[in-house]
mmCIF file of C-alpha atoms in Angstrom:
data_model
loop_
_atom_site.group_PDB
_atom_site.id
_atom_site.type_symbol
_atom_site.label_atom_id
_atom_site.label_comp_id
_atom_site.label_asym_id
_atom_site.label_seq_id
_atom_site.Cartn_x
_atom_site.Cartn_y
_atom_site.Cartn_z
ATOM 1 C CA MET A 118 0.000 0.000 0.000
ATOM 2 C CA LEU A 119 2.840 2.385 0.879
ATOM 3 C CA LEU A 120 4.475 1.727 -2.471
ATOM 4 C CA LYS A 121 1.180 2.487 -4.199
ATOM 5 C CA TYR A 122 0.898 5.903 -2.515
ATOM 6 C CA GLN A 123 4.555 6.690 -3.207
ATOM 7 C CA LEU A 124 4.021 5.933 -6.897
ATOM 8 C CA TYR A 125 0.872 8.077 -6.921
ATOM 9 C CA TYR A 126 2.640 11.100 -5.419
ATOM 10 C CA PHE A 127 5.601 10.622 -7.762
ATOM 11 C CA ILE A 128 3.346 10.730 -10.826
ATOM 12 C CA LEU A 129 1.448 13.710 -9.409
ATOM 13 C CA SER A 130 4.673 15.608 -8.726
ATOM 14 C CA LEU A 131 6.018 14.814 -12.201
ATOM 15 C CA SER A 132 2.781 16.017 -13.795
ATOM 16 C CA MET A 133 2.916 19.293 -11.858
ATOM 17 C CA LEU A 134 6.555 19.785 -12.856
ATOM 18 C CA LEU A 135 5.862 19.216 -16.547
ATOM 19 C CA SER A 136 2.863 21.541 -16.480
ATOM 20 C CA SER A 137 5.034 24.282 -15.001
ATOM 21 C CA ILE A 138 7.501 24.100 -17.880
ATOM 22 C CA LYS A 139 6.572 26.540 -20.641
ATOM 23 C CA ILE A 140 7.355 25.046 -24.023
ATOM 24 C CA GLU A 141 7.087 27.543 -26.868
ATOM 25 C CA ALA A 142 7.343 26.985 -30.596
ATOM 26 C CA GLN A 143 9.896 29.253 -32.232
ATOM 27 C CA ILE A 144 11.804 29.843 -35.436
ATOM 28 C CA THR A 145 13.803 26.982 -36.948
ATOM 29 C CA LEU A 146 15.579 26.329 -40.231
ATOM 30 C CA SER A 147 12.362 24.668 -41.399
ATOM 31 C CA SER A 148 10.228 27.801 -40.895
ATOM 32 C CA LEU A 149 8.381 28.454 -44.155
ATOM 33 C CA ASN A 150 5.356 30.458 -45.295
ATOM 34 C CA ASP A 151 4.196 29.276 -48.730
ATOM 35 C CA PHE A 152 0.548 30.417 -48.332
ATOM 36 C CA GLU A 153 -0.828 27.207 -49.821
ATOM 37 C CA ASP A 154 -3.299 26.909 -46.913
ATOM 38 C CA GLY A 155 -5.269 29.876 -48.276
ATOM 39 C CA THR A 156 -4.475 32.169 -45.313
ATOM 40 C CA THR A 157 -2.068 35.067 -44.784
ATOM 41 C CA GLN A 158 -0.196 32.872 -42.272
ATOM 42 C CA PHE A 159 -0.329 35.700 -39.692
ATOM 43 C CA TRP A 160 1.228 38.393 -41.909
ATOM 44 C CA SER A 161 -0.553 41.735 -41.485
ATOM 45 C CA MET A 162 -0.062 45.501 -41.528
ATOM 46 C CA GLY A 163 -1.106 45.716 -37.884
ATOM 47 C CA GLY A 164 -3.673 47.987 -36.269
ATOM 48 C CA GLY A 165 -6.110 49.753 -38.580
ATOM 49 C CA GLU A 166 -5.229 47.600 -41.571
ATOM 50 C CA PRO A 167 -7.607 48.426 -44.463
ATOM 51 C CA LEU A 168 -9.767 45.616 -45.811
ATOM 52 C CA GLY A 169 -7.964 43.842 -48.647
ATOM 53 C CA ALA A 170 -4.536 45.323 -47.907
ATOM 54 C CA VAL A 171 -3.002 41.912 -47.128
ATOM 55 C CA THR A 172 -4.665 38.940 -48.825
ATOM 56 C CA ASN A 173 -3.994 35.410 -50.001
ATOM 57 C CA ILE A 174 -4.292 35.087 -53.793
ATOM 58 C CA GLU A 175 -4.856 31.538 -55.029
ATOM 59 C CA ASP A 176 -3.286 31.876 -58.495
ATOM 60 C CA GLY A 177 -0.292 33.621 -60.002
ATOM 61 C CA GLY A 178 2.536 32.745 -57.611
ATOM 62 C CA PRO A 179 6.018 31.827 -58.888
ATOM 63 C CA ASN A 180 4.685 28.471 -60.147
ATOM 64 C CA GLY A 181 1.739 30.013 -61.993
ATOM 65 C CA ASN A 182 -1.797 28.668 -61.858
ATOM 66 C CA GLY A 183 -2.731 27.138 -58.528
ATOM 67 C CA ASP A 184 0.223 28.638 -56.660
ATOM 68 C CA ASN A 185 -0.987 30.823 -53.782
ATOM 69 C CA PHE A 186 0.904 33.924 -52.714
ATOM 70 C CA LEU A 187 0.590 36.849 -50.294
ATOM 71 C CA ASN A 188 -0.556 40.083 -51.951
ATOM 72 C CA VAL A 189 0.204 43.379 -50.176
ATOM 73 C CA ILE A 190 -1.226 46.762 -51.213
ATOM 74 C CA SER A 191 -0.190 50.166 -49.851
ATOM 75 C CA THR A 192 -2.183 53.296 -50.717
ATOM 76 C CA ASN A 193 0.223 56.178 -49.882
ATOM 77 C CA SER A 194 -1.988 57.579 -47.097
ATOM 78 C CA GLY A 195 -3.901 56.581 -43.996
ATOM 79 C CA PRO A 196 -3.504 53.322 -42.058
ATOM 80 C CA GLY A 197 -2.602 51.367 -45.194
ATOM 81 C CA GLY A 198 -0.366 54.023 -46.711
ATOM 82 C CA LYS A 199 2.944 52.248 -46.049
ATOM 83 C CA LEU A 200 4.186 48.934 -47.409
ATOM 84 C CA VAL A 201 4.883 47.275 -44.048
ATOM 85 C CA ILE A 202 3.898 43.745 -42.990
ATOM 86 C CA ASN A 203 4.507 42.089 -39.615
ATOM 87 C CA ASN A 204 4.541 38.580 -38.229
ATOM 88 C CA SER A 205 4.707 37.614 -34.545
ATOM 89 C CA SER A 206 3.622 33.993 -34.946
ATOM 90 C CA PRO A 207 5.645 31.104 -33.451
ATOM 91 C CA ASP A 208 7.202 30.413 -36.863
ATOM 92 C CA TRP A 209 9.228 33.619 -36.679
ATOM 93 C CA VAL A 210 9.859 34.505 -33.019
ATOM 94 C CA GLY A 211 12.571 33.305 -30.651
ATOM 95 C CA ASP A 212 16.327 32.870 -30.893
ATOM 96 C CA TRP A 213 17.391 33.372 -34.499
ATOM 97 C CA THR A 214 21.070 32.986 -33.627
ATOM 98 C CA SER A 215 20.800 29.602 -31.903
ATOM 99 C CA ALA A 216 18.527 28.362 -34.702
ATOM 100 C CA GLY A 217 21.331 29.050 -37.197
ATOM 101 C CA ILE A 218 19.371 31.596 -39.239
ATOM 102 C CA ASN A 219 21.793 33.410 -41.563
ATOM 103 C CA TYR A 220 19.414 34.353 -44.379
ATOM 104 C CA ILE A 221 15.742 35.027 -44.965
ATOM 105 C CA THR A 222 14.959 33.903 -48.502
ATOM 106 C CA PHE A 223 11.763 34.559 -50.399
ATOM 107 C CA GLN A 224 10.286 35.311 -53.790
ATOM 108 C CA VAL A 225 8.845 38.696 -54.587
ATOM 109 C CA ASN A 226 6.938 40.273 -57.472
ATOM 110 C CA ASN A 227 6.651 44.060 -57.694
ATOM 111 C CA LEU A 228 3.445 44.746 -59.616
ATOM 112 C CA SER A 229 3.692 48.491 -58.974
ATOM 113 C CA GLY A 230 4.598 51.391 -61.197
ATOM 114 C CA ALA A 231 7.527 52.289 -58.927
ATOM 115 C CA SER A 232 10.472 50.399 -57.458
ATOM 116 C CA VAL A 233 10.409 49.137 -53.866
ATOM 117 C CA ASP A 234 13.339 49.295 -51.414
ATOM 118 C CA LEU A 235 12.768 46.250 -49.221
ATOM 119 C CA ARG A 236 14.331 45.824 -45.791
ATOM 120 C CA ILE A 237 13.910 43.456 -42.862
ATOM 121 C CA ALA A 238 13.320 44.855 -39.380
ATOM 122 C CA LEU A 239 13.118 42.977 -36.075
ATOM 123 C CA ASP A 240 11.837 43.882 -32.624
ATOM 124 C CA GLY A 241 13.211 42.049 -29.614
ATOM 125 C CA SER A 242 14.681 42.318 -26.156
ATOM 126 C CA GLY A 243 17.667 44.271 -27.496
ATOM 127 C CA GLY A 244 15.519 46.895 -29.221
ATOM 128 C CA ARG A 245 14.411 47.473 -32.797
ATOM 129 C CA ILE A 246 16.895 46.781 -35.575
ATOM 130 C CA CYS A 247 16.791 47.041 -39.390
ATOM 131 C CA THR A 248 18.991 45.762 -42.196
ATOM 132 C CA GLU A 249 21.508 48.446 -43.114
ATOM 133 C CA ASN A 250 21.274 47.626 -46.814
ATOM 134 C CA GLY A 251 18.001 47.237 -48.656
ATOM 135 C CA ILE A 252 17.273 45.367 -51.865
ATOM 136 C CA SER A 253 15.674 47.335 -54.687
ATOM 137 C CA ILE A 254 12.887 45.460 -56.476
ATOM 138 C CA PRO A 255 12.240 47.154 -59.842
ATOM 139 C CA SER A 256 8.787 47.982 -61.133
ATOM 140 C CA GLY A 257 7.200 45.077 -63.001
ATOM 141 C CA SER A 258 9.945 42.749 -61.813
ATOM 142 C CA GLY A 259 8.070 39.483 -62.207
ATOM 143 C CA TRP A 260 8.848 36.792 -59.636
ATOM 144 C CA ILE A 261 12.470 36.930 -58.495
ATOM 145 C CA GLY A 262 14.341 35.203 -55.687
ATOM 146 C CA VAL A 263 15.842 37.258 -52.863
ATOM 147 C CA SER A 264 18.187 36.287 -50.025
ATOM 148 C CA PHE A 265 18.511 38.750 -47.145
ATOM 149 C CA PRO A 266 21.543 38.197 -44.886
ATOM 150 C CA VAL A 267 20.492 38.553 -41.228
ATOM 151 C CA LEU A 268 23.728 38.295 -39.256
ATOM 152 C CA PRO A 269 24.496 40.936 -36.563
ATOM 153 C CA SER A 270 26.780 42.819 -38.979
ATOM 154 C CA ASP A 271 23.870 43.242 -41.411
ATOM 155 C CA PHE A 272 21.749 45.295 -38.979
ATOM 156 C CA VAL A 273 21.733 48.738 -37.397
ATOM 157 C CA THR A 274 19.761 49.844 -34.341
ATOM 158 C CA VAL A 275 16.842 52.114 -35.243
ATOM 159 C CA SER A 276 14.889 52.695 -32.012
ATOM 160 C CA GLY A 277 15.026 51.842 -28.314
ATOM 161 C CA GLY A 278 17.982 49.607 -28.907
ATOM 162 C CA PHE A 279 21.120 48.699 -27.069
ATOM 163 C CA SER A 280 22.026 45.262 -28.452
ATOM 164 C CA ILE A 281 21.637 43.891 -31.976
ATOM 165 C CA GLU A 282 22.770 40.488 -30.719
ATOM 166 C CA GLY A 283 20.181 40.673 -27.932
ATOM 167 C CA THR A 284 17.355 41.204 -30.414
ATOM 168 C CA LEU A 285 18.508 38.386 -32.700
ATOM 169 C CA ALA A 286 18.547 36.092 -29.664
ATOM 170 C CA ASP A 287 14.991 37.018 -28.653
ATOM 171 C CA VAL A 288 12.888 38.207 -31.618
ATOM 172 C CA ASN A 289 9.217 38.958 -30.961
ATOM 173 C CA THR A 290 8.248 40.681 -34.256
ATOM 174 C CA PHE A 291 9.528 40.193 -37.810
ATOM 175 C CA ARG A 292 8.629 42.695 -40.520
ATOM 176 C CA PHE A 293 9.244 43.603 -44.146
ATOM 177 C CA LEU A 294 9.159 47.295 -45.002
ATOM 178 C CA ASN A 295 9.675 49.649 -47.927
ATOM 179 C CA ASN A 296 12.145 52.403 -47.036
ATOM 180 C CA PRO A 297 15.286 53.757 -48.765
ATOM 181 C CA ILE A 298 16.975 54.083 -45.340
ATOM 182 C CA PRO A 299 17.057 51.795 -42.273
ATOM 183 C CA ASP A 300 14.029 52.428 -40.046
ATOM 184 C CA TRP A 301 11.267 50.665 -38.148
ATOM 185 C CA GLN A 302 8.627 52.455 -40.222
ATOM 186 C CA GLY A 303 8.056 52.314 -43.956
ATOM 187 C CA VAL A 304 7.471 55.306 -46.200
ATOM 188 C CA ASN A 305 4.155 56.304 -47.734
ATOM 189 C CA SER A 306 3.890 54.726 -51.169
ATOM 190 C CA THR A 307 1.441 53.318 -53.684
ATOM 191 C CA ASN A 308 2.517 49.737 -54.272
ATOM 192 C CA THR A 309 1.237 46.249 -54.961
ATOM 193 C CA VAL A 310 3.770 43.559 -54.086
ATOM 194 C CA GLY A 311 3.506 39.769 -53.973
ATOM 195 C CA PHE A 312 5.458 37.608 -51.506
ATOM 196 C CA ASP A 313 5.867 33.838 -51.515
ATOM 197 C CA ASN A 314 7.962 31.025 -50.046
ATOM 198 C CA ILE A 315 9.356 33.061 -47.153
ATOM 199 C CA SER A 316 11.857 30.791 -45.423
ATOM 200 C CA ALA A 317 14.564 30.798 -42.762
ATOM 201 C CA ASP A 318 17.843 29.453 -44.109
ATOM 202 C CA ALA A 319 21.457 28.870 -43.196
ATOM 203 C CA VAL A 320 22.678 29.622 -46.730
ATOM 204 C CA ALA A 321 21.663 32.094 -49.433
ATOM 205 C CA LEU A 322 19.745 31.244 -52.565
ATOM 206 C CA PRO A 323 22.194 30.182 -55.258
ATOM 207 C CA VAL A 324 22.587 32.079 -58.479
ATOM 208 C CA LYS A 325 19.542 31.337 -60.608
ATOM 209 C CA PHE A 326 20.420 30.258 -64.149
ATOM 210 C CA VAL A 327 17.896 31.087 -66.869
ATOM 211 C CA ALA A 328 19.901 29.645 -69.757
ATOM 212 C CA PHE A 329 23.178 27.837 -70.413
ATOM 213 C CA ASP A 330 24.031 26.819 -73.963
ATOM 214 C CA GLY A 331 26.545 27.535 -76.680
ATOM 215 C CA PHE A 332 27.206 27.986 -80.373
ATOM 216 C CA LEU A 333 29.610 25.609 -82.119
ATOM 217 C CA ASP A 334 31.813 26.784 -85.008
ATOM 218 C CA GLY A 335 34.204 24.088 -86.185
ATOM 219 C CA ASN A 336 36.376 23.187 -83.199
ATOM 220 C CA LYS A 337 35.498 26.392 -81.352
ATOM 221 C CA VAL A 338 32.528 26.933 -79.036
ATOM 222 C CA LYS A 339 31.039 30.124 -77.661
ATOM 223 C CA LEU A 340 29.390 29.320 -74.336
ATOM 224 C CA GLN A 341 26.593 31.634 -73.233
ATOM 225 C CA TRP A 342 24.586 31.779 -70.033
ATOM 226 C CA GLU A 343 22.096 34.050 -68.362
ATOM 227 C CA THR A 344 21.059 34.595 -64.750
ATOM 228 C CA SER A 345 17.882 36.182 -63.396
ATOM 229 C CA SER A 346 19.269 36.900 -59.909
ATOM 230 C CA GLU A 347 22.620 36.723 -58.145
ATOM 231 C CA ILE A 348 23.515 36.868 -54.461
ATOM 232 C CA ASN A 349 27.131 37.366 -53.338
ATOM 233 C CA ASN A 350 28.370 36.043 -56.699
ATOM 234 C CA GLU A 351 32.091 36.544 -57.270
ATOM 235 C CA LYS A 352 32.709 34.607 -60.474
ATOM 236 C CA PHE A 353 32.007 31.714 -62.817
ATOM 237 C CA VAL A 354 34.680 29.113 -63.546
ATOM 238 C CA ILE A 355 34.250 27.426 -66.931
ATOM 239 C CA GLU A 356 35.115 23.718 -66.890
ATOM 240 C CA GLN A 357 35.486 21.210 -69.754
ATOM 241 C CA SER A 358 35.636 17.408 -69.898
ATOM 242 C CA ILE A 359 35.647 14.642 -72.494
ATOM 243 C CA ASN A 360 34.090 12.020 -70.179
ATOM 244 C CA THR A 361 31.829 13.943 -67.701
ATOM 245 C CA VAL A 362 34.122 12.855 -64.840
ATOM 246 C CA ASP A 363 37.460 14.616 -65.180
ATOM 247 C CA PHE A 364 36.846 18.352 -65.623
ATOM 248 C CA LYS A 365 39.552 20.945 -66.147
ATOM 249 C CA THR A 366 39.366 24.723 -65.799
ATOM 250 C CA MET A 367 39.244 26.652 -69.081
ATOM 251 C CA GLY A 368 38.822 30.176 -67.719
ATOM 252 C CA GLU A 369 36.888 32.524 -65.465
ATOM 253 C CA VAL A 370 34.272 35.262 -65.862
ATOM 254 C CA ASN A 371 33.479 37.783 -63.127
ATOM 255 C CA GLY A 372 29.980 37.645 -61.639
ATOM 256 C CA SER A 373 27.695 40.582 -60.834
ATOM 257 C CA GLY A 374 27.846 40.402 -57.036
ATOM 258 C CA ASN A 375 24.292 41.087 -55.900
ATOM 259 C CA SER A 376 21.741 41.589 -58.638
ATOM 260 C CA THR A 377 18.013 41.159 -59.201
ATOM 261 C CA ASN A 378 18.353 41.962 -62.906
ATOM 262 C CA SER A 379 18.987 39.701 -65.880
ATOM 263 C CA ASN A 380 22.716 39.294 -66.614
ATOM 264 C CA LYS A 381 24.203 37.657 -69.716
ATOM 265 C CA TYR A 382 27.690 36.162 -70.012
ATOM 266 C CA SER A 383 29.794 34.458 -72.677
ATOM 267 C CA PHE A 384 33.127 32.671 -73.016
ATOM 268 C CA VAL A 385 34.904 31.332 -76.126
ATOM 269 C CA ILE A 386 36.976 28.134 -76.124
ATOM 270 C CA SER A 387 39.091 27.236 -79.175
ATOM 271 C CA ASP A 388 40.970 24.141 -80.385
ATOM 272 C CA LEU A 389 38.596 21.602 -78.905
ATOM 273 C CA PRO A 390 39.320 17.900 -79.522
ATOM 274 C CA SER A 391 37.035 15.919 -81.825
ATOM 275 C CA GLY A 392 34.149 14.047 -80.287
ATOM 276 C CA ASN A 393 31.937 14.880 -77.334
ATOM 277 C CA ASN A 394 33.017 17.862 -75.253
ATOM 278 C CA TYR A 395 31.182 18.494 -71.977
ATOM 279 C CA PHE A 396 30.950 21.848 -70.227
ATOM 280 C CA ARG A 397 29.720 23.112 -66.885
ATOM 281 C CA LEU A 398 29.927 26.309 -64.853
ATOM 282 C CA LYS A 399 31.210 26.448 -61.300
ATOM 283 C CA GLN A 400 29.663 29.486 -59.619
ATOM 284 C CA ILE A 401 31.715 30.763 -56.659
ATOM 285 C CA ASP A 402 30.562 33.189 -53.948
ATOM 286 C CA PHE A 403 32.813 35.790 -52.338
ATOM 287 C CA ASP A 404 32.900 33.585 -49.223
ATOM 288 C CA GLY A 405 34.167 30.598 -51.209
ATOM 289 C CA LYS A 406 30.927 28.622 -51.407
ATOM 290 C CA SER A 407 30.163 27.158 -54.824
ATOM 291 C CA GLN A 408 27.577 25.384 -56.951
ATOM 292 C CA PHE A 409 27.586 23.770 -60.390
ATOM 293 C CA SER A 410 25.347 24.350 -63.385
ATOM 294 C CA ASP A 411 23.885 21.581 -65.501
ATOM 295 C CA ILE A 412 26.277 19.917 -67.953
ATOM 296 C CA ILE A 413 25.904 20.602 -71.675
ATOM 297 C CA TYR A 414 27.846 19.002 -74.509
ATOM 298 C CA PHE A 415 28.841 19.485 -78.146
ATOM 299 C CA ASP A 416 29.940 16.858 -80.640
ATOM 300 C CA VAL A 417 32.919 18.573 -82.245
ATOM 301 C CA GLY A 418 33.291 17.576 -85.880
ATOM 302 C CA THR A 419 29.563 16.904 -86.308
ATOM 303 C CA ARG A 420 27.313 19.517 -87.879
ATOM 304 C CA ARG A 421 24.879 20.859 -85.292
ATOM 305 C CA GLU A 422 21.799 22.260 -86.960
ATOM 306 C CA ALA A 423 19.996 23.261 -83.800
ATOM 307 C CA GLY A 424 20.004 22.942 -80.070
ATOM 308 C CA GLU A 425 17.164 22.229 -77.680
ATOM 309 C CA PHE A 426 14.815 24.612 -75.923
ATOM 310 C CA TYR A 427 16.209 25.880 -72.634
ATOM 311 C CA PRO A 428 14.862 25.619 -70.048
ATOM 312 C CA ASN A 429 12.630 22.663 -70.895
ATOM 313 C CA PRO A 430 10.337 22.249 -69.064
ATOM 314 C CA SER A 431 9.791 25.977 -68.682
ATOM 315 C CA THR A 432 8.027 27.347 -65.594
ATOM 316 C CA SER A 433 7.695 30.863 -67.031
ATOM 317 C CA GLY A 434 7.139 30.284 -70.753
ATOM 318 C CA ILE A 435 10.386 32.125 -71.574
ATOM 319 C CA VAL A 436 12.795 29.899 -73.512
ATOM 320 C CA SER A 437 15.639 30.138 -75.998
ATOM 321 C CA ILE A 438 17.166 27.870 -78.633
ATOM 322 C CA HIS A 439 20.342 28.034 -80.728
ATOM 323 C CA ILE A 440 20.205 27.405 -84.469
ATOM 324 C CA SER A 441 22.849 27.258 -87.181
ATOM 325 C CA GLU A 442 23.558 29.953 -89.748
ATOM 326 C CA ALA A 443 21.806 27.875 -92.416
ATOM 327 C CA ASN A 444 18.487 28.224 -90.621
ATOM 328 C CA LEU A 445 18.600 31.971 -89.945
ATOM 329 C CA SER A 446 16.847 32.913 -93.198
ATOM 330 C CA ASP A 447 13.488 31.448 -92.179
ATOM 331 C CA LEU A 448 12.398 31.888 -88.568
ATOM 332 C CA THR A 449 8.639 31.591 -88.979
ATOM 333 C CA THR A 450 7.489 29.604 -85.974
ATOM 334 C CA HIS A 451 4.363 27.467 -85.623
ATOM 335 C CA VAL A 452 3.073 26.159 -82.294
ATOM 336 C CA TYR A 453 0.874 23.038 -82.284
ATOM 337 C CA ASP A 454 -0.812 21.069 -79.526
ATOM 338 C CA LEU A 455 -0.345 17.293 -79.411
ATOM 339 C CA THR A 456 -3.425 16.737 -81.587
ATOM 340 C CA GLY A 457 -1.744 18.681 -84.400
ATOM 341 C CA LYS A 458 -3.967 21.745 -84.019
ATOM 342 C CA LEU A 459 -2.173 24.988 -84.937
ATOM 343 C CA ILE A 460 -2.290 27.396 -82.003
ATOM 344 C CA GLN A 461 -0.208 30.346 -83.199
ATOM 345 C CA THR A 462 2.280 31.465 -85.849
ATOM 346 C CA PHE A 463 4.832 34.226 -85.238
ATOM 347 C CA SER A 464 8.510 35.183 -85.547
ATOM 348 C CA PRO A 465 10.821 35.196 -82.503
ATOM 349 C CA GLU A 466 13.410 37.710 -81.358
ATOM 350 C CA LEU A 467 16.860 36.863 -82.730
ATOM 351 C CA ASN A 468 20.306 37.549 -81.299
ATOM 352 C CA HIS A 469 22.281 37.505 -84.566
ATOM 353 C CA GLU A 470 25.704 37.317 -82.939
ATOM 354 C CA ALA A 471 24.814 34.242 -80.904
ATOM 355 C CA GLY A 472 22.352 32.605 -83.272
ATOM 356 C CA ARG A 473 19.928 32.385 -80.365
ATOM 357 C CA LEU A 474 16.161 32.690 -80.715
ATOM 358 C CA TYR A 475 14.159 33.998 -77.771
ATOM 359 C CA TYR A 476 10.541 32.957 -77.294
ATOM 360 C CA ASP A 477 7.843 34.090 -74.903
ATOM 361 C CA PHE A 478 5.342 31.228 -74.690
ATOM 362 C CA SER A 479 3.677 32.530 -71.519
ATOM 363 C CA PHE A 480 0.383 32.796 -73.446
ATOM 364 C CA LEU A 481 0.248 28.993 -73.512
ATOM 365 C CA ARG A 482 -1.408 26.916 -70.839
ATOM 366 C CA GLY A 483 0.654 24.288 -69.062
ATOM 367 C CA GLY A 484 1.253 21.144 -71.109
ATOM 368 C CA PHE A 485 3.205 19.658 -74.038
ATOM 369 C CA TYR A 486 3.511 21.425 -77.410
ATOM 370 C CA ILE A 487 5.213 20.869 -80.743
ATOM 371 C CA VAL A 488 7.181 23.858 -82.050
ATOM 372 C CA LYS A 489 8.162 24.017 -85.714
ATOM 373 C CA ILE A 490 10.759 26.613 -86.780
ATOM 374 C CA GLY A 491 10.954 27.384 -90.498
ATOM 375 C CA GLU A 492 8.791 26.685 -93.529
ATOM 376 C CA ASN A 493 11.483 24.928 -95.547
ATOM 377 C CA ILE A 494 12.336 21.235 -95.450
ATOM 378 C CA PRO A 495 13.918 20.090 -93.245
ATOM 379 C CA ALA A 496 12.384 22.344 -90.605
ATOM 380 C CA ILE A 497 13.468 22.369 -86.958
ATOM 381 C CA ILE A 498 10.876 20.539 -84.850
ATOM 382 C CA ARG A 499 11.100 20.335 -81.068
ATOM 383 C CA LYS A 500 8.792 19.298 -78.235
ATOM 384 C CA LEU A 501 8.305 21.856 -75.441
ATOM 385 C CA TYR A 502 6.825 21.326 -71.985
ATOM 386 C CA ILE A 503 5.268 24.326 -70.207
ATOM 387 C CA HIS A 504 4.881 23.615 -66.486
ATOM 388 C CA TYR A 505 3.649 26.520 -64.327
#
């Protein structure tokens, strides 16, 4: 009987102890707001927010139809006059430093007629802090990826503060704001901006490649690539192989550092050996971190009439393809669905120097299509997959 009562009081004491321990959810490296649940996931302008200022839109995110995103509207006056959104939910509060948060990455689309100077601001036990450097999102940007560094050296104190490190160790409010200078408040502006896939990360988004291809001329190749955004990008190292295993360095091209604009690069390699030659890009950050592009190849000594669409599948509808000089005289392009029905006929934009055709197929719905370039025989015929 005594043992029974001892066990009872032990369980009771343990229960009381556990109930006295306050366990709180807080930010982790898995924190993510993708808005696919149809809500704003606790993002708001705060007190007095006008109806419709912060809403969840069910279509038109970075992946197109069916991809939800957060839409934010500022009206230049009154309670909703500033582009400022806050979040104090468990996903974003707590000790950012111990969680290993070095970057906040997200995708943004500026639908406004004016650029937006985005910053991150935090409120915590050490006061209010804001990123010293903002990122300018141009008008009509389309969806672009952004990585905001959020280490202590990236912030300045803006109000009531005495410790940047103290705030990062105990964040209670996370906000995005539009302001050309560091501040807790935004500036009055008329803007419509979409946000999606807001995540806490240990590393920055890599350089985003839009295209990587080349133009073969005998035993010489002109490699060309394009990026849509770059973060902390020092350079590209061009590597070549004849077996896809042993790559050697052929040269380097400087990167654009930090950029949210389209950047195009090229590099010429001569005296290539006959047979298959494989190429890749090694992108290197200023801090030494690196990533590789996809591998492309050319069969030197074999006539190459045309390349393939890149990227394919395309998530935006924007693609390019290289063609030989012999095909440049007739660029009339026909687009068919898989039943053979003609959808549209038009002529693409041509970069004469590179022999590259640029197409905007964003008018097409997602799915497979047959694209025929040229009226003469043989025409260039390729399959294209649009996947929003």
